[in-house]
Short mmCIF file of C-alpha atoms and ligand atoms in Angstrom, two decimals:
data_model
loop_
_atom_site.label_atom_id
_atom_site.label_comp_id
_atom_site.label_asym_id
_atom_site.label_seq_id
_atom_site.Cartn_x
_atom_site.Cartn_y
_atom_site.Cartn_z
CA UNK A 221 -25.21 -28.48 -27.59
CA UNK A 222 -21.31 -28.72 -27.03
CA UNK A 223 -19.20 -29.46 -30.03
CA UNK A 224 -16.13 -31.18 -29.89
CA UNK A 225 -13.91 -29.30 -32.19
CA UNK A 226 -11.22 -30.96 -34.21
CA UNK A 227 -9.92 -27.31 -35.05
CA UNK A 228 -6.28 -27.21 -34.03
CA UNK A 229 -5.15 -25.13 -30.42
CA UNK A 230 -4.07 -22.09 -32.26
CA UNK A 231 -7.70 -21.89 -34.29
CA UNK A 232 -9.49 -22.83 -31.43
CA UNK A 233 -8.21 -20.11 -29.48
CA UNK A 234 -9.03 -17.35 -32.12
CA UNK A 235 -12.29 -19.18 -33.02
CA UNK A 236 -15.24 -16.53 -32.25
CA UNK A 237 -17.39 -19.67 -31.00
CA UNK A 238 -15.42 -20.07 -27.87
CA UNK A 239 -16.17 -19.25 -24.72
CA UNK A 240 -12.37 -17.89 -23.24
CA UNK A 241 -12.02 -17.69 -19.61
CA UNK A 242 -8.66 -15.57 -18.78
CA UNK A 243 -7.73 -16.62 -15.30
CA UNK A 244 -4.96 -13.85 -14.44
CA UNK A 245 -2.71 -15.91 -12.38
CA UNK A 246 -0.68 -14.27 -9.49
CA UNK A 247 2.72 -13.24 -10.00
CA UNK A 248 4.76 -16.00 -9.43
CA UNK A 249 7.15 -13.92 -7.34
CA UNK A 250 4.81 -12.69 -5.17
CA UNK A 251 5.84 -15.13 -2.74
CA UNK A 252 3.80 -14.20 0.02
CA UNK A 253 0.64 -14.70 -1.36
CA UNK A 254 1.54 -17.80 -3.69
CA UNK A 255 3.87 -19.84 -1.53
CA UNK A 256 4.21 -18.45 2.04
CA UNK A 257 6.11 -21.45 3.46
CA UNK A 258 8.68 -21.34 0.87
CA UNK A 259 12.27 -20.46 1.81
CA UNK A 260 11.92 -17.19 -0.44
CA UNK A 261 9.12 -16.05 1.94
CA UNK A 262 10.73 -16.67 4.38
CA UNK A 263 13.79 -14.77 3.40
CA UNK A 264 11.04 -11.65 3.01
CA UNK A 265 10.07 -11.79 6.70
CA UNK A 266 13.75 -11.52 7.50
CA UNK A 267 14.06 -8.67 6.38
CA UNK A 268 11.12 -7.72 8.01
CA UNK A 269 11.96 -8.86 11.33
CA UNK A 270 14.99 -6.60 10.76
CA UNK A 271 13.19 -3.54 9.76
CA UNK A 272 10.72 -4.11 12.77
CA UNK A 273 13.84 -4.32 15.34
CA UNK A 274 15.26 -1.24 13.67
CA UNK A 275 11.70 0.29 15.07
CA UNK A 276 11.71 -1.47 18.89
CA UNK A 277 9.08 1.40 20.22
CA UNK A 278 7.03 0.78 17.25
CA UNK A 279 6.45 4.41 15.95
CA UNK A 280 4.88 4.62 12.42
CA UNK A 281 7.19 4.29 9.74
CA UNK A 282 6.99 5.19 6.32
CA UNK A 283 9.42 2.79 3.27
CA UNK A 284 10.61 3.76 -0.04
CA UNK A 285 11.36 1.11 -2.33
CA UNK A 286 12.92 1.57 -5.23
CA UNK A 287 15.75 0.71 -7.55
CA UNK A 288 18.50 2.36 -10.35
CA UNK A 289 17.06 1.15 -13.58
CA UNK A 290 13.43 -0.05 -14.61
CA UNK A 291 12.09 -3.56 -13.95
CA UNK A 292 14.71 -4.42 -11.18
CA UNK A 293 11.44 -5.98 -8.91
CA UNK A 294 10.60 -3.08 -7.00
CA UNK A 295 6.90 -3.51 -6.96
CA UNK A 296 7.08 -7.25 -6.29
CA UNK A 297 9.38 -6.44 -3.51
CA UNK A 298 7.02 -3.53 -2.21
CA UNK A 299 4.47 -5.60 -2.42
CA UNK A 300 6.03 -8.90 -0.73
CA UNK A 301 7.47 -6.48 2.33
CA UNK A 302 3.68 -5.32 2.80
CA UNK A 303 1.96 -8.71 2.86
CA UNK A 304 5.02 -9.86 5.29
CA UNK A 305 3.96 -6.68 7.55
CA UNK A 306 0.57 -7.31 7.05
CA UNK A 307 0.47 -11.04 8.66
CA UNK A 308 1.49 -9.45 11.70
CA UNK A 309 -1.04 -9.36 14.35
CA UNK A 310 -2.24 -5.59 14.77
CA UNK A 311 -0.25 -4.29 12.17
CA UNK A 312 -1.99 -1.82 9.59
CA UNK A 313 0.05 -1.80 6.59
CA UNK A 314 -0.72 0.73 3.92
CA UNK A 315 1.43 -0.01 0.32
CA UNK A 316 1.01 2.95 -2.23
CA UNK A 317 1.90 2.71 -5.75
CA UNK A 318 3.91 6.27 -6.54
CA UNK A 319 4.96 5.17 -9.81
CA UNK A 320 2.87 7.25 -11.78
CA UNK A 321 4.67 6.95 -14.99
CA UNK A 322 4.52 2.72 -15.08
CA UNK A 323 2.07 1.67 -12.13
CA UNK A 324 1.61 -1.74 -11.53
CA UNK A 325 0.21 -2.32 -7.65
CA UNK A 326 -3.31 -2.62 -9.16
CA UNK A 327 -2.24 -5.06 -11.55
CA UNK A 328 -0.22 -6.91 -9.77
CA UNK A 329 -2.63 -7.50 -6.76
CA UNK A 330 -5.93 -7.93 -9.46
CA UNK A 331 -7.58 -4.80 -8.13
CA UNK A 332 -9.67 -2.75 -10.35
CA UNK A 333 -8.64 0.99 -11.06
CA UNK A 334 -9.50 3.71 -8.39
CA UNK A 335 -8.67 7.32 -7.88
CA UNK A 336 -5.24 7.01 -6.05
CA UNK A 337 -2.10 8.67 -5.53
CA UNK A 338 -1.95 10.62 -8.52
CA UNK A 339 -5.38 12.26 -7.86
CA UNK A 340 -4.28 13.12 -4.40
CA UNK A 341 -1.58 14.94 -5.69
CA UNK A 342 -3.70 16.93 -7.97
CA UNK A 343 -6.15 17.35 -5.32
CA UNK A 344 -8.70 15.71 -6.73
CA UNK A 345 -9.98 13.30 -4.16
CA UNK A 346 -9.05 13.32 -0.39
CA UNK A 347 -6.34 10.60 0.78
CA UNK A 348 -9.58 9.04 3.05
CA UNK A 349 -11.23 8.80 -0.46
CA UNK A 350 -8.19 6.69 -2.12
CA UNK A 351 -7.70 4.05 -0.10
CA UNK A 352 -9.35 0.85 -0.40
CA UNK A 353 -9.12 -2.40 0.78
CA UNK A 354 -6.56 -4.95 -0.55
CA UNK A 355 -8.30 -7.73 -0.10
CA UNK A 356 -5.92 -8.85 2.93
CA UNK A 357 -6.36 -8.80 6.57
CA UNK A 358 -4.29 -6.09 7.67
CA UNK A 359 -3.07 -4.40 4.39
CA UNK A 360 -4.75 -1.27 2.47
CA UNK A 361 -3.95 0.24 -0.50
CA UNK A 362 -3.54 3.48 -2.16
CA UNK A 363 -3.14 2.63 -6.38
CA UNK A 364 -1.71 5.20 -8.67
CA UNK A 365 -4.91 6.81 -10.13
CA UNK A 366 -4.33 9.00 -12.17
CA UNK A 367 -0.64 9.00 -14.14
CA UNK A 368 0.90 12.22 -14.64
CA UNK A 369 4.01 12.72 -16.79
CA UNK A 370 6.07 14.56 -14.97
CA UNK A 371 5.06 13.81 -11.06
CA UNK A 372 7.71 15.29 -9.46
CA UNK A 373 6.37 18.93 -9.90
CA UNK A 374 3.52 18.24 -7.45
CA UNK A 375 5.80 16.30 -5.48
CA UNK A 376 6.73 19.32 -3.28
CA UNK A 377 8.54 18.67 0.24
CA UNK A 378 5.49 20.16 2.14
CA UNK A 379 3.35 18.35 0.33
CA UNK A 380 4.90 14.94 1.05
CA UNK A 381 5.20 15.84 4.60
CA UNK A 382 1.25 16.28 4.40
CA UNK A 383 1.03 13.34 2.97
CA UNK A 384 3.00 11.01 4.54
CA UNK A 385 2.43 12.42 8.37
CA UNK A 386 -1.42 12.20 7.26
CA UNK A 387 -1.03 8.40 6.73
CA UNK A 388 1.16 7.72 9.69
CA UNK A 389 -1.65 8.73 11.80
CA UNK A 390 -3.79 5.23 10.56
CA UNK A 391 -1.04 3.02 9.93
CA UNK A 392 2.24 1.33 11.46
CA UNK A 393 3.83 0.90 7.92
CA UNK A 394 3.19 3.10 4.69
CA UNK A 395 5.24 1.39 1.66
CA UNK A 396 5.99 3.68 -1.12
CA UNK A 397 6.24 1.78 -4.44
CA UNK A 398 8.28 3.93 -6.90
CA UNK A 399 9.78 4.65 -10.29
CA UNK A 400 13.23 3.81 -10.44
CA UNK A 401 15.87 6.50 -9.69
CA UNK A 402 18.17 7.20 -12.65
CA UNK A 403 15.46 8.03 -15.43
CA UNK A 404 13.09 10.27 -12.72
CA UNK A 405 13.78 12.53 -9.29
CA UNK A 406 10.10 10.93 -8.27
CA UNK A 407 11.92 8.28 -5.96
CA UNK A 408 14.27 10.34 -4.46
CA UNK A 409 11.98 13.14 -3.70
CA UNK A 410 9.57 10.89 -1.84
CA UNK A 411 12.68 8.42 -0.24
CA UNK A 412 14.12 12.37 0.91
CA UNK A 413 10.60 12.62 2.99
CA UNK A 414 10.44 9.22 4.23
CA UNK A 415 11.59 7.17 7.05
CA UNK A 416 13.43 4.57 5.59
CA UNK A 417 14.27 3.24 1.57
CA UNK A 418 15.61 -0.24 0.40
CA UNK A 419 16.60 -0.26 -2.74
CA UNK A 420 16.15 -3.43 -5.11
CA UNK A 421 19.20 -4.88 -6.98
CA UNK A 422 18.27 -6.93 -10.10
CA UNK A 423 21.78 -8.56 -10.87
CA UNK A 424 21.69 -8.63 -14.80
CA UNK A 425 19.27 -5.77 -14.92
CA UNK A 426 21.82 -2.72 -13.60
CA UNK A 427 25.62 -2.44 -13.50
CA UNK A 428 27.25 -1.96 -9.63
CA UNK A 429 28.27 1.62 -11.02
CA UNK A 430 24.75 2.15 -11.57
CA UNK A 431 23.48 0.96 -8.00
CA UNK A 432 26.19 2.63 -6.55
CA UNK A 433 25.01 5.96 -8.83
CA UNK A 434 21.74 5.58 -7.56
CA UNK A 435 21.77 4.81 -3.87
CA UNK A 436 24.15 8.13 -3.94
CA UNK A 437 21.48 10.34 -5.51
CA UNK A 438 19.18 9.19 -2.96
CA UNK A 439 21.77 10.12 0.15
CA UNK A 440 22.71 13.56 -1.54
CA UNK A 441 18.54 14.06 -1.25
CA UNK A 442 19.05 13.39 2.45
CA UNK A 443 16.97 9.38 2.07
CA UNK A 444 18.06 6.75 4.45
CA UNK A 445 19.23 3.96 2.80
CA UNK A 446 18.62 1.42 4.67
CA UNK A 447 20.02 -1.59 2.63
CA UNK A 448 19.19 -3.80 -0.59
CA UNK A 449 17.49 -6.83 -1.93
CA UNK A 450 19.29 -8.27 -4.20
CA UNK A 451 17.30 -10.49 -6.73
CA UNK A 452 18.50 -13.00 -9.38
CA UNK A 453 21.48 -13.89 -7.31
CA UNK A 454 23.01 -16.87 -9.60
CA UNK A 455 24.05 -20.50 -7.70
CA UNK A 456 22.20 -23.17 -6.05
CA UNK A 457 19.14 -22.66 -5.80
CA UNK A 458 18.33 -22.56 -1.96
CA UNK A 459 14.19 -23.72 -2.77
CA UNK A 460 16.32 -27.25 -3.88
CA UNK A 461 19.00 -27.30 -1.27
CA UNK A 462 17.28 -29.83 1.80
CA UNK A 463 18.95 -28.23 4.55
CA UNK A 464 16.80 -25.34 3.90
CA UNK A 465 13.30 -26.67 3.93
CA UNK A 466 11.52 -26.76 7.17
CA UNK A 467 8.18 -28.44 4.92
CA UNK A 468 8.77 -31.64 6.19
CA UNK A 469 7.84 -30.24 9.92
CA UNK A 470 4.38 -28.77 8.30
CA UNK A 471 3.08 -31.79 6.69
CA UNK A 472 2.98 -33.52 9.69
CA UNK A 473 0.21 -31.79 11.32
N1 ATP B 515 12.96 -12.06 -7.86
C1 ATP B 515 12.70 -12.02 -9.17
N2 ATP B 515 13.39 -12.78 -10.04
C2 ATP B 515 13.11 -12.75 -11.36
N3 ATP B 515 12.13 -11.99 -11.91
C3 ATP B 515 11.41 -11.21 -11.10
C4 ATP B 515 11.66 -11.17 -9.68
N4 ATP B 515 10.78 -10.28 -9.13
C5 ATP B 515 10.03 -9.81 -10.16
N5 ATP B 515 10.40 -10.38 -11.32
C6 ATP B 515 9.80 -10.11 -12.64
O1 ATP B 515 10.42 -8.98 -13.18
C7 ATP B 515 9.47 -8.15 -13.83
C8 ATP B 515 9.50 -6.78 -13.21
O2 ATP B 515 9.09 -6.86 -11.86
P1 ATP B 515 8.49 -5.58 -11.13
O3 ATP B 515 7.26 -5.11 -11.81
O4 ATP B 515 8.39 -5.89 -9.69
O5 ATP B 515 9.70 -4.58 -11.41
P2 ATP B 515 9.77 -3.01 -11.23
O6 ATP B 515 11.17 -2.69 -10.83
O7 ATP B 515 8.68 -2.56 -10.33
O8 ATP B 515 9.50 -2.53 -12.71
P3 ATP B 515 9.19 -1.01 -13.18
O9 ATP B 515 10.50 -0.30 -13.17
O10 ATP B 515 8.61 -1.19 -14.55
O11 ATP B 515 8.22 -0.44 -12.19
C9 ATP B 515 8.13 -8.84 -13.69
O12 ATP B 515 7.86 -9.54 -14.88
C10 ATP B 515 8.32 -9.78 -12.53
O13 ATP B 515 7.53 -10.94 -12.69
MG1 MG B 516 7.19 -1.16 -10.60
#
């Protein structure tokens, strides 16, 4: 029989009675899945329109992101760029999370752990064997597996070569989600090896000296920087400004 309980919120929620349901809500920044239409979005196609006329004979391209200091958005941003490739008709996207210290891509995307990255590295499972399905049309997924302290020793440049030329045989875009450059040589290494990097710029989070610190360490390792996305830009907010919603146009139908 239910009871109603007259126990307040906080007891109720450590009462041992209860029945809790956790529902793990998506990142709010994850634009692409949560609010596609929105002006954010549509500011992460953009980019990828860019990126994809950067590429006019379509070749297979392989993306570092990363960023100076910890928690600047990278993943979010890795993972936003490879839904936004993903909705492309014909485009097999594969997003691999190479932050083996702090992984999130799992996490963020509500996907169970699986061998991944880090037991490729150690030659533990095969790449075939790591990757799994996202869950979206389009976009597959390599998670970190197993976290190793100190990557960057198995990180060797013939191994990423492997690695990454491997991959580029099954998909149009591999996206590298990294550690952040200053603390760790991970990013760098890998952004040395691949195609092309962005680097994410939380303002508030790192200093210009350290952006400009970081996106040098990554040149001096021979990575092509191809440019930034800047988050937490302060001023209007562009979501609130009319002359930048195209909704009304959508509604209609
Ligand atoms: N555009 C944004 N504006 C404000 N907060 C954001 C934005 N993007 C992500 N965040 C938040 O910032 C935090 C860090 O995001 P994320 O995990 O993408 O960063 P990260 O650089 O990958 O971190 P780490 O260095 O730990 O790997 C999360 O709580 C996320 O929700
Ligand atoms: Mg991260």
């Amino acid at each position: 029989m239910f009871r109603k309980s007259n126990e307040s919120n906080r007891d109720v929620a450590t009462s041992e009675e209860l029945l809790v349901i956790v529902d793990r809500a998506v990142n709010p920044y994850l634009v692409m899945f949560h609010d596609p239409s929105s002006y954010r979005a549509e500011q992460v196609r953009s980019l990828r329109n860019k990126l994809i006329a950067m590429n006019p004979d379509g070749e297979a391209k392989t993306l570092v992101v990363t960023s100076a200091m910890t928690a600047e958005g990278k993943s979010v941003v890795a993972i936003n760029r490879a839904l936004a490739f993903a909705e492309l008709e014909r485009q097999s996207v594969l997003l691999v999370d190479s932050d083996l210290r702090n992984p999130s891509v799992e996490d963020y995307l509500h996907l169970n752990p699986h061998p991944g990255f880090g037991d490729v590295l150690l030659e533990r499972v095969s790449i075939r064997d790591a990757i799994r399905s996202s869950g979206v049309r389009n976009l597959s997924v390599i998670g970190a597996g197993t976290r190793l302290a100190a990557p960057s020793e198995l990180l060797t440049t013939s191994r990423i070569d492997a690695i990454m030329s491997r991959l580029k045989e099954d998909y149009r875009y591999v996206i590298f989600d990294t550690p952040p450059v200053l603390p760790a040589t991970d990013a760098s290494v890998l952004a040395a090896r691949a195609d092309g990097t962005l680097v994410t710029v939380r303002l508030e989070r790192s200093t210009r000296a350290m952006t400009r610190d970081a996106i040098r360490n990554l040149q001096d390792l021979g990575a092509n920087v191809l440019g930034a996305f800047v988050t937490e830009v302060r001023g209007r907010d562009p979501e609130s400004d009319p002359r930048f919603s195209y909704r009304g146009a959508e509604e209609e139908f």
